[in-house]
PDB file of C-alpha atoms in Angstrom:
ATOM      1  CA  MET R 178      54.474 -33.501  -7.282  1.00 46.00           C
ATOM      2  CA  LYS R 179      50.839 -34.603  -7.860  1.00 44.00           C
ATOM      3  CA  THR R 180      50.001 -33.612  -4.283  1.00 45.00           C
ATOM      4  CA  VAL R 181      51.521 -30.172  -4.830  1.00 43.00           C
ATOM      5  CA  LEU R 182      49.576 -29.744  -8.078  1.00 41.00           C
ATOM      6  CA  LYS R 183      46.317 -30.827  -6.415  1.00 45.00           C
ATOM      7  CA  THR R 184      46.918 -28.401  -3.572  1.00 45.00           C
ATOM      8  CA  PHE R 185      47.675 -25.617  -6.046  1.00 43.00           C
ATOM      9  CA  ALA R 186      44.539 -26.407  -8.083  1.00 47.00           C
ATOM     10  CA  ALA R 187      42.427 -26.440  -4.935  1.00 48.00           C
ATOM     11  CA  ALA R 188      43.873 -23.088  -3.903  1.00 48.00           C
ATOM     12  CA  LEU R 189      43.005 -21.648  -7.322  1.00 48.00           C
ATOM     13  CA  LEU R 190      39.431 -22.888  -7.020  1.00 50.00           C
ATOM     14  CA  LEU R 191      39.081 -21.422  -3.534  1.00 50.00           C
ATOM     15  CA  GLY R 192      40.527 -18.134  -4.747  1.00 50.00           C
ATOM     16  CA  ALA R 193      38.113 -18.035  -7.672  1.00 45.00           C
ATOM     17  CA  ALA R 194      35.202 -18.769  -5.357  1.00 45.00           C
ATOM     18  CA  ALA R 195      36.302 -16.030  -2.997  1.00 45.00           C
ATOM     19  CA  MET R 196      36.562 -13.597  -5.902  1.00 45.00           C
ATOM     20  CA  GLY R 197      33.051 -14.581  -6.973  1.00 43.00           C
ATOM     21  CA  VAL R 198      31.722 -13.759  -3.537  1.00 43.00           C
ATOM     22  CA  ALA R 199      33.645 -10.501  -3.435  1.00 46.00           C
ATOM     23  CA  LYS R 200      32.261  -9.471  -6.816  1.00 53.00           C
ATOM     24  CA  ALA R 201      28.643 -10.129  -5.842  1.00 70.00           C
ATOM     25  CA  ASP R 202      26.661  -6.967  -6.531  1.00 89.00           C
ATOM     26  CA  PRO R 203      25.203  -5.214  -3.504  1.00 97.00           C
ATOM     27  CA  VAL R 204      21.421  -5.000  -3.154  1.00 98.00           C
ATOM     28  CA  LYS R 205      20.519  -1.331  -3.559  1.00 98.00           C
ATOM     29  CA  ILE R 206      17.757  -0.437  -1.103  1.00 98.00           C
ATOM     30  CA  GLY R 207      15.823   2.579  -2.366  1.00 98.00           C
ATOM     31  CA  VAL R 208      14.457   5.083   0.156  1.00 98.00           C
ATOM     32  CA  ALA R 209      12.806   8.431  -0.533  1.00 96.00           C
ATOM     33  CA  ALA R 210      15.494  11.125  -0.537  1.00 95.00           C
ATOM     34  CA  GLU R 211      13.780  13.200   2.134  1.00 92.00           C
ATOM     35  CA  PRO R 212      13.381  13.061   5.921  1.00 92.00           C
ATOM     36  CA  TYR R 213      10.457  10.826   6.899  1.00 91.00           C
ATOM     37  CA  PRO R 214      10.913  10.342  10.646  1.00 90.00           C
ATOM     38  CA  PRO R 215      10.786   8.050  12.477  1.00 92.00           C
ATOM     39  CA  PHE R 216      11.122   5.710   9.475  1.00 95.00           C
ATOM     40  CA  THR R 217      13.966   7.134   7.382  1.00 96.00           C
ATOM     41  CA  SER R 218      16.061  10.289   7.870  1.00 95.00           C
ATOM     42  CA  PRO R 219      19.665  11.334   7.292  1.00 96.00           C
ATOM     43  CA  ASP R 220      21.544  12.135  10.498  1.00 96.00           C
ATOM     44  CA  ALA R 221      24.038  15.003  10.903  1.00 95.00           C
ATOM     45  CA  SER R 222      26.729  12.984   9.122  1.00 96.00           C
ATOM     46  CA  GLY R 223      24.437  12.084   6.212  1.00 95.00           C
ATOM     47  CA  LYS R 224      23.951   8.472   7.322  1.00 96.00           C
ATOM     48  CA  TRP R 225      20.397   7.188   6.917  1.00 98.00           C
ATOM     49  CA  VAL R 226      18.785   6.165  10.193  1.00 98.00           C
ATOM     50  CA  GLY R 227      15.328   5.283  11.517  1.00 97.00           C
ATOM     51  CA  TRP R 228      12.997   2.370  12.133  1.00 98.00           C
ATOM     52  CA  GLU R 229      12.756   1.327   8.489  1.00 98.00           C
ATOM     53  CA  ILE R 230      16.529   1.469   8.036  1.00 98.00           C
ATOM     54  CA  GLU R 231      17.073  -0.768  11.071  1.00 98.00           C
ATOM     55  CA  PHE R 232      14.290  -3.076   9.884  1.00 98.00           C
ATOM     56  CA  ILE R 233      15.703  -3.596   6.379  1.00 98.00           C
ATOM     57  CA  ASP R 234      19.253  -3.911   7.759  1.00 98.00           C
ATOM     58  CA  ALA R 235      18.008  -6.726  10.021  1.00 98.00           C
ATOM     59  CA  VAL R 236      16.282  -8.464   7.101  1.00 98.00           C
ATOM     60  CA  CYS R 237      19.438  -8.188   4.980  1.00 98.00           C
ATOM     61  CA  ALA R 238      21.631  -9.489   7.823  1.00 98.00           C
ATOM     62  CA  GLU R 239      19.292 -12.437   8.362  1.00 98.00           C
ATOM     63  CA  GLU R 240      19.451 -13.391   4.676  1.00 97.00           C
ATOM     64  CA  LYS R 241      23.165 -12.498   4.297  1.00 97.00           C
ATOM     65  CA  LEU R 242      22.435  -9.853   1.676  1.00 98.00           C
ATOM     66  CA  ASP R 243      24.920  -7.024   1.100  1.00 98.00           C
ATOM     67  CA  CYS R 244      22.470  -4.111   1.213  1.00 98.00           C
ATOM     68  CA  VAL R 245      23.255  -0.464   0.487  1.00 98.00           C
ATOM     69  CA  ILE R 246      20.831   2.361   1.265  1.00 98.00           C
ATOM     70  CA  THR R 247      20.239   4.375  -1.921  1.00 98.00           C
ATOM     71  CA  PRO R 248      18.229   7.639  -1.711  1.00 98.00           C
ATOM     72  CA  VAL R 249      15.903   8.333  -4.666  1.00 97.00           C
ATOM     73  CA  ALA R 250      13.286  11.041  -5.307  1.00 96.00           C
ATOM     74  CA  TRP R 251       9.946   9.660  -4.121  1.00 94.00           C
ATOM     75  CA  ASP R 252       8.025  10.388  -7.328  1.00 93.00           C
ATOM     76  CA  GLY R 253      10.689   8.532  -9.339  1.00 96.00           C
ATOM     77  CA  ILE R 254      11.226   5.594  -6.995  1.00 97.00           C
ATOM     78  CA  ILE R 255       9.206   3.014  -8.954  1.00 97.00           C
ATOM     79  CA  PRO R 256      10.899   3.949 -12.285  1.00 98.00           C
ATOM     80  CA  ALA R 257      14.246   3.690 -10.445  1.00 98.00           C
ATOM     81  CA  LEU R 258      13.313   0.123  -9.467  1.00 98.00           C
ATOM     82  CA  THR R 259      12.090  -0.967 -12.903  1.00 98.00           C
ATOM     83  CA  THR R 260      15.195   0.501 -14.612  1.00 98.00           C
ATOM     84  CA  LYS R 261      17.476  -1.270 -12.084  1.00 97.00           C
ATOM     85  CA  LYS R 262      18.918   1.848 -10.475  1.00 98.00           C
ATOM     86  CA  ILE R 263      17.745   0.268  -7.216  1.00 98.00           C
ATOM     87  CA  ASP R 264      16.781  -3.318  -6.381  1.00 98.00           C
ATOM     88  CA  VAL R 265      14.299  -2.916  -3.525  1.00 98.00           C
ATOM     89  CA  ILE R 266      11.991  -0.141  -2.335  1.00 98.00           C
ATOM     90  CA  ALA R 267      11.905   0.071   1.475  1.00 98.00           C
ATOM     91  CA  SER R 268      10.281   3.455   1.922  1.00 97.00           C
ATOM     92  CA  SER R 269       6.905   3.057   3.641  1.00 94.00           C
ATOM     93  CA  MET R 270       5.264   2.144   0.325  1.00 95.00           C
ATOM     94  CA  SER R 271       1.741   0.786   0.604  1.00 91.00           C
ATOM     95  CA  ILE R 272       0.849  -2.406  -1.239  1.00 94.00           C
ATOM     96  CA  THR R 273      -1.845  -1.430  -3.748  1.00 91.00           C
ATOM     97  CA  ALA R 274      -3.424  -3.089  -6.774  1.00 90.00           C
ATOM     98  CA  GLU R 275      -2.420  -0.130  -8.946  1.00 91.00           C
ATOM     99  CA  ARG R 276       1.267  -0.458  -8.020  1.00 94.00           C
ATOM    100  CA  GLU R 277       1.124  -4.226  -8.433  1.00 96.00           C
ATOM    101  CA  LYS R 278       0.464  -3.674 -12.132  1.00 96.00           C
ATOM    102  CA  THR R 279       4.088  -2.502 -12.393  1.00 98.00           C
ATOM    103  CA  ILE R 280       6.031  -4.059  -9.492  1.00 98.00           C
ATOM    104  CA  ASP R 281       5.705  -6.833  -6.938  1.00 98.00           C
ATOM    105  CA  PHE R 282       5.754  -6.602  -3.152  1.00 98.00           C
ATOM    106  CA  SER R 283       7.059  -8.572  -0.219  1.00 98.00           C
ATOM    107  CA  ASP R 284       4.765  -9.555   2.617  1.00 97.00           C
ATOM    108  CA  LYS R 285       3.462  -6.681   4.739  1.00 96.00           C
ATOM    109  CA  TYR R 286       5.955  -5.430   7.325  1.00 97.00           C
ATOM    110  CA  TYR R 287       3.922  -2.674   8.979  1.00 95.00           C
ATOM    111  CA  ASN R 288       0.494  -1.077   8.897  1.00 91.00           C
ATOM    112  CA  THR R 289      -0.628   2.093  10.701  1.00 86.00           C
ATOM    113  CA  PRO R 290      -3.681   4.365  10.330  1.00 90.00           C
ATOM    114  CA  THR R 291      -3.947   7.443   8.132  1.00 94.00           C
ATOM    115  CA  ALA R 292      -4.559  10.720   9.941  1.00 96.00           C
ATOM    116  CA  ILE R 293      -5.729  14.282   9.362  1.00 98.00           C
ATOM    117  CA  ILE R 294      -4.102  17.148  11.256  1.00 98.00           C
ATOM    118  CA  GLY R 295      -4.899  20.858  11.276  1.00 98.00           C
ATOM    119  CA  PRO R 296      -4.595  24.132  13.198  1.00 98.00           C
ATOM    120  CA  LYS R 297      -5.119  23.931  16.956  1.00 97.00           C
ATOM    121  CA  ASP R 298      -7.634  26.767  16.962  1.00 97.00           C
ATOM    122  CA  GLN R 299      -9.993  24.981  14.549  1.00 97.00           C
ATOM    123  CA  LYS R 300     -12.257  22.099  15.542  1.00 97.00           C
ATOM    124  CA  PHE R 301     -13.099  19.567  12.829  1.00 98.00           C
ATOM    125  CA  GLY R 302     -12.784  15.858  12.131  1.00 97.00           C
ATOM    126  CA  ALA R 303     -11.598  13.610   9.308  1.00 97.00           C
ATOM    127  CA  THR R 304     -14.732  13.121   7.212  1.00 97.00           C
ATOM    128  CA  PRO R 305     -15.629  14.656   3.830  1.00 97.00           C
ATOM    129  CA  ASP R 306     -18.149  16.917   5.578  1.00 97.00           C
ATOM    130  CA  ASP R 307     -15.469  18.050   8.056  1.00 98.00           C
ATOM    131  CA  LEU R 308     -13.137  19.020   5.203  1.00 98.00           C
ATOM    132  CA  LYS R 309     -15.798  20.799   3.139  1.00 98.00           C
ATOM    133  CA  GLY R 310     -14.370  24.015   1.719  1.00 98.00           C
ATOM    134  CA  LYS R 311     -10.895  23.385   3.161  1.00 98.00           C
ATOM    135  CA  VAL R 312      -7.508  23.256   1.425  1.00 98.00           C
ATOM    136  CA  LEU R 313      -5.965  19.839   2.142  1.00 98.00           C
ATOM    137  CA  GLY R 314      -2.260  19.109   1.660  1.00 98.00           C
ATOM    138  CA  VAL R 315      -0.897  15.698   0.640  1.00 98.00           C
ATOM    139  CA  GLN R 316       2.367  14.333  -0.731  1.00 96.00           C
ATOM    140  CA  VAL R 317       2.380  13.709  -4.477  1.00 95.00           C
ATOM    141  CA  SER R 318       2.314  10.136  -5.865  1.00 92.00           C
ATOM    142  CA  THR R 319       1.122   8.641  -2.572  1.00 94.00           C
ATOM    143  CA  THR R 320      -1.919   6.660  -1.537  1.00 93.00           C
ATOM    144  CA  HIS R 321      -2.871   9.743   0.498  1.00 95.00           C
ATOM    145  CA  SER R 322      -3.096  11.801  -2.657  1.00 96.00           C
ATOM    146  CA  ALA R 323      -5.296   9.144  -4.296  1.00 96.00           C
ATOM    147  CA  TYR R 324      -7.449   8.796  -1.182  1.00 97.00           C
ATOM    148  CA  ALA R 325      -7.886  12.551  -0.752  1.00 98.00           C
ATOM    149  CA  LYS R 326      -8.923  13.027  -4.379  1.00 97.00           C
ATOM    150  CA  LYS R 327     -11.447  10.178  -4.141  1.00 97.00           C
ATOM    151  CA  HIS R 328     -12.969  10.944  -0.746  1.00 98.00           C
ATOM    152  CA  PHE R 329     -12.338  14.650  -0.132  1.00 98.00           C
ATOM    153  CA  GLY R 330     -12.066  16.011  -3.671  1.00 96.00           C
ATOM    154  CA  PRO R 331     -15.829  16.519  -4.125  1.00 96.00           C
ATOM    155  CA  THR R 332     -16.133  18.650  -0.956  1.00 95.00           C
ATOM    156  CA  ALA R 333     -12.684  20.190  -0.307  1.00 97.00           C
ATOM    157  CA  ALA R 334     -11.877  23.584  -1.807  1.00 97.00           C
ATOM    158  CA  GLU R 335      -8.556  22.192  -3.086  1.00 98.00           C
ATOM    159  CA  ILE R 336      -6.316  19.131  -2.787  1.00 98.00           C
ATOM    160  CA  LYS R 337      -2.801  20.582  -2.868  1.00 98.00           C
ATOM    161  CA  GLU R 338       0.084  18.224  -3.662  1.00 98.00           C
ATOM    162  CA  TYR R 339       3.664  18.580  -2.417  1.00 97.00           C
ATOM    163  CA  GLN R 340       6.911  16.903  -3.409  1.00 94.00           C
ATOM    164  CA  THR R 341       7.722  16.105   0.237  1.00 94.00           C
ATOM    165  CA  GLN R 342       5.743  15.671   3.441  1.00 94.00           C
ATOM    166  CA  ASP R 343       7.908  18.343   5.091  1.00 95.00           C
ATOM    167  CA  GLU R 344       6.720  20.916   2.562  1.00 97.00           C
ATOM    168  CA  ALA R 345       3.074  20.124   3.306  1.00 97.00           C
ATOM    169  CA  ASN R 346       3.669  20.297   7.057  1.00 98.00           C
ATOM    170  CA  ASN R 347       5.521  23.617   6.709  1.00 97.00           C
ATOM    171  CA  ASP R 348       2.659  25.139   4.707  1.00 98.00           C
ATOM    172  CA  LEU R 349       0.170  23.954   7.332  1.00 98.00           C
ATOM    173  CA  ALA R 350       2.251  25.558  10.078  1.00 98.00           C
ATOM    174  CA  ALA R 351       2.479  28.766   8.038  1.00 98.00           C
ATOM    175  CA  GLY R 352      -1.311  28.943   7.616  1.00 98.00           C
ATOM    176  CA  ARG R 353      -1.314  28.214   3.884  1.00 98.00           C
ATOM    177  CA  LEU R 354      -3.264  24.958   4.382  1.00 98.00           C
ATOM    178  CA  ASP R 355      -6.296  24.052   6.452  1.00 98.00           C
ATOM    179  CA  ALA R 356      -5.331  20.403   6.921  1.00 98.00           C
ATOM    180  CA  VAL R 357      -2.808  17.708   6.004  1.00 98.00           C
ATOM    181  CA  GLN R 358      -3.346  13.993   5.430  1.00 98.00           C
ATOM    182  CA  ALA R 359      -0.543  11.434   5.906  1.00 96.00           C
ATOM    183  CA  ASP R 360       0.537   8.381   7.875  1.00 92.00           C
ATOM    184  CA  SER R 361      -0.376   8.797  11.543  1.00 92.00           C
ATOM    185  CA  ILE R 362       3.124   7.974  12.819  1.00 89.00           C
ATOM    186  CA  ALA R 363       4.840  10.439  10.482  1.00 90.00           C
ATOM    187  CA  LEU R 364       2.341  13.128  11.481  1.00 95.00           C
ATOM    188  CA  ASP R 365       2.772  12.266  15.154  1.00 93.00           C
ATOM    189  CA  ALA R 366       6.498  12.948  14.788  1.00 91.00           C
ATOM    190  CA  PHE R 367       5.668  16.367  13.301  1.00 95.00           C
ATOM    191  CA  LEU R 368       3.130  17.149  16.061  1.00 96.00           C
ATOM    192  CA  LYS R 369       5.812  16.376  18.665  1.00 95.00           C
ATOM    193  CA  SER R 370       8.291  18.791  17.046  1.00 96.00           C
ATOM    194  CA  ASP R 371       8.510  22.403  18.240  1.00 97.00           C
ATOM    195  CA  GLN R 372       6.892  23.582  15.012  1.00 97.00           C
ATOM    196  CA  GLY R 373       4.078  21.043  15.265  1.00 98.00           C
ATOM    197  CA  LYS R 374       3.397  21.685  18.953  1.00 97.00           C
ATOM    198  CA  ALA R 375       3.032  25.382  18.259  1.00 98.00           C
ATOM    199  CA  CYS R 376       0.573  25.132  15.394  1.00 98.00           C
ATOM    200  CA  CYS R 377      -1.362  21.964  15.064  1.00 98.00           C
ATOM    201  CA  ASP R 378      -3.146  18.946  16.485  1.00 98.00           C
ATOM    202  CA  LEU R 379      -4.699  15.641  15.430  1.00 97.00           C
ATOM    203  CA  LYS R 380      -8.195  15.913  13.949  1.00 98.00           C
ATOM    204  CA  GLY R 381      -8.883  12.208  13.454  1.00 97.00           C
ATOM    205  CA  MET R 382      -8.264   9.059  11.391  1.00 96.00           C
ATOM    206  CA  VAL R 383      -9.748   8.664   7.921  1.00 96.00           C
ATOM    207  CA  ALA R 384     -12.216   5.878   7.126  1.00 95.00           C
ATOM    208  CA  PRO R 385     -10.520   2.719   5.760  1.00 89.00           C
ATOM    209  CA  ASP R 386     -10.393   2.102   1.996  1.00 92.00           C
ATOM    210  CA  ASP R 387      -8.247  -0.956   1.238  1.00 86.00           C
ATOM    211  CA  GLU R 388      -8.771  -0.505  -2.502  1.00 89.00           C
ATOM    212  CA  VAL R 389      -6.843   2.786  -2.379  1.00 92.00           C
ATOM    213  CA  LEU R 390      -4.746   2.507   0.769  1.00 89.00           C
ATOM    214  CA  GLY R 391      -3.922  -1.199   0.537  1.00 87.00           C
ATOM    215  CA  PRO R 392      -3.468  -3.817   3.287  1.00 88.00           C
ATOM    216  CA  GLY R 393      -0.131  -2.551   4.584  1.00 92.00           C
ATOM    217  CA  VAL R 394       3.416  -1.534   3.700  1.00 95.00           C
ATOM    218  CA  GLY R 395       5.703  -3.927   1.809  1.00 97.00           C
ATOM    219  CA  ALA R 396       9.099  -3.923   0.127  1.00 98.00           C
ATOM    220  CA  GLY R 397       8.829  -3.249  -3.603  1.00 98.00           C
ATOM    221  CA  VAL R 398      10.715  -5.546  -5.991  1.00 98.00           C
ATOM    222  CA  ARG R 399      10.800  -6.144  -9.720  1.00 98.00           C
ATOM    223  CA  LYS R 400       8.312  -8.786 -10.849  1.00 98.00           C
ATOM    224  CA  GLU R 401      11.080 -11.007 -12.207  1.00 98.00           C
ATOM    225  CA  ASP R 402      13.121 -10.921  -8.977  1.00 98.00           C
ATOM    226  CA  THR R 403      11.272 -13.800  -7.343  1.00 98.00           C
ATOM    227  CA  GLU R 404      14.340 -15.113  -5.519  1.00 98.00           C
ATOM    228  CA  LEU R 405      15.031 -11.735  -3.932  1.00 98.00           C
ATOM    229  CA  LYS R 406      11.370 -11.418  -2.932  1.00 98.00           C
ATOM    230  CA  GLU R 407      11.518 -14.859  -1.297  1.00 98.00           C
ATOM    231  CA  LYS R 408      14.644 -13.859   0.640  1.00 98.00           C
ATOM    232  CA  ILE R 409      13.015 -10.648   1.887  1.00 98.00           C
ATOM    233  CA  ASN R 410       9.884 -12.569   2.936  1.00 98.00           C
ATOM    234  CA  ALA R 411      12.032 -15.150   4.724  1.00 98.00           C
ATOM    235  CA  GLY R 412      13.949 -12.360   6.475  1.00 98.00           C
ATOM    236  CA  ILE R 413      10.740 -10.633   7.596  1.00 98.00           C
ATOM    237  CA  LYS R 414       9.363 -13.913   8.936  1.00 98.00           C
ATOM    238  CA  ALA R 415      12.634 -14.702  10.734  1.00 98.00           C
ATOM    239  CA  ILE R 416      13.005 -11.356  12.521  1.00 98.00           C
ATOM    240  CA  ARG R 417       9.347 -11.417  13.500  1.00 98.00           C
ATOM    241  CA  ALA R 418       9.906 -14.887  15.022  1.00 98.00           C
ATOM    242  CA  ASN R 419      13.261 -14.298  16.735  1.00 98.00           C
ATOM    243  CA  GLY R 420      12.280 -11.039  18.436  1.00 97.00           C
ATOM    244  CA  LYS R 421      14.501  -8.701  16.410  1.00 98.00           C
ATOM    245  CA  TYR R 422      11.495  -6.936  14.854  1.00 98.00           C
ATOM    246  CA  ASP R 423      10.046  -6.160  18.285  1.00 97.00           C
ATOM    247  CA  GLU R 424      13.475  -5.164  19.624  1.00 98.00           C
ATOM    248  CA  ILE R 425      13.848  -2.558  16.861  1.00 98.00           C
ATOM    249  CA  SER R 426      10.247  -1.369  17.108  1.00 96.00           C
ATOM    250  CA  LYS R 427      10.397  -0.755  20.866  1.00 96.00           C
ATOM    251  CA  LYS R 428      13.095   1.871  20.265  1.00 96.00           C
ATOM    252  CA  TYR R 429      10.619   3.941  18.282  1.00 94.00           C
ATOM    253  CA  PHE R 430       7.051   3.003  19.222  1.00 90.00           C
ATOM    254  CA  ASP R 431       5.005   2.168  22.303  1.00 86.00           C
ATOM    255  CA  PHE R 432       2.485   0.106  20.293  1.00 86.00           C
ATOM    256  CA  ASP R 433       2.506  -2.735  17.763  1.00 90.00           C
ATOM    257  CA  ILE R 434       3.441  -1.123  14.452  1.00 92.00           C
ATOM    258  CA  TYR R 435       2.875  -4.405  12.602  1.00 93.00           C
ATOM    259  CA  GLY R 436      -0.826  -3.674  12.983  1.00 82.00           C
ATOM    260  CA  GLY R 437      -3.921  -5.214  11.536  1.00 54.00           C
ATOM    261  CA  GLY R 438      -6.135  -4.011   8.701  1.00 38.00           C
ATOM    262  CA  GLY R 439      -6.821  -0.424   7.677  1.00 35.00           C
ATOM    263  CA  ALA R 440      -4.861   2.407   6.187  1.00 36.00           C
ATOM    264  CA  GLN R 441      -1.172   3.188   6.374  1.00 41.00           C
ATOM    265  CA  SER R 442       1.643   5.132   4.765  1.00 52.00           C
ATOM    266  CA  ASN R 443       2.603   6.173   1.240  1.00 66.00           C
TER     267      ASN R 443
END
């Protein structure tokens, strides 16, 4: 009888443990609710795909985290994190001192230059003198917006802000802008599209400014979520070491997206 009772008690404990695991809350991964190829975009079925999705999925798998992609408006993504609507930002967000006043970041997981593009029939570069008198489009609440206001604001005719990068690109293609500033990879994807090929080309890379643009892109977390931050850092380190990071990256890029210093995305 004692053996039966012990077995029954053990079964109850195992069942309770299993229920505890089953009830563990998923980690909500916030991404900007807009196409940002090749990093994050919804496919025809509405599933989010892209380099950054595969990257964060690999990190979550490595650390055995139950992660769920959760689209959020870009200009509300930090408030969504601080109010616990999401748990992590994995949306090409640059690590900056200004943002670190509110949230914390994982280690860098990529870093690419910032570019200026414009109409094919106009020849200019990416300096303040080159953009003198021009209307420059940027996405709102990004490091590009801050950079453009600081470096190009004194000479440009106007710094025009858009809710999404697509809107800025569309206005450039339609002739309503003279130039657009954004991450070089995101702009490269646009320049390779039919619309981009028809209208525009690369004008150059902006001068580095780590104070504004930061040292790279990291995953945003709440300041108190130190354990989650440690898990994400461990996952990044692991997939960099075991080759998974490179395996994912080679599907999308023919260069090392991890990069060194300089400017990068949002």
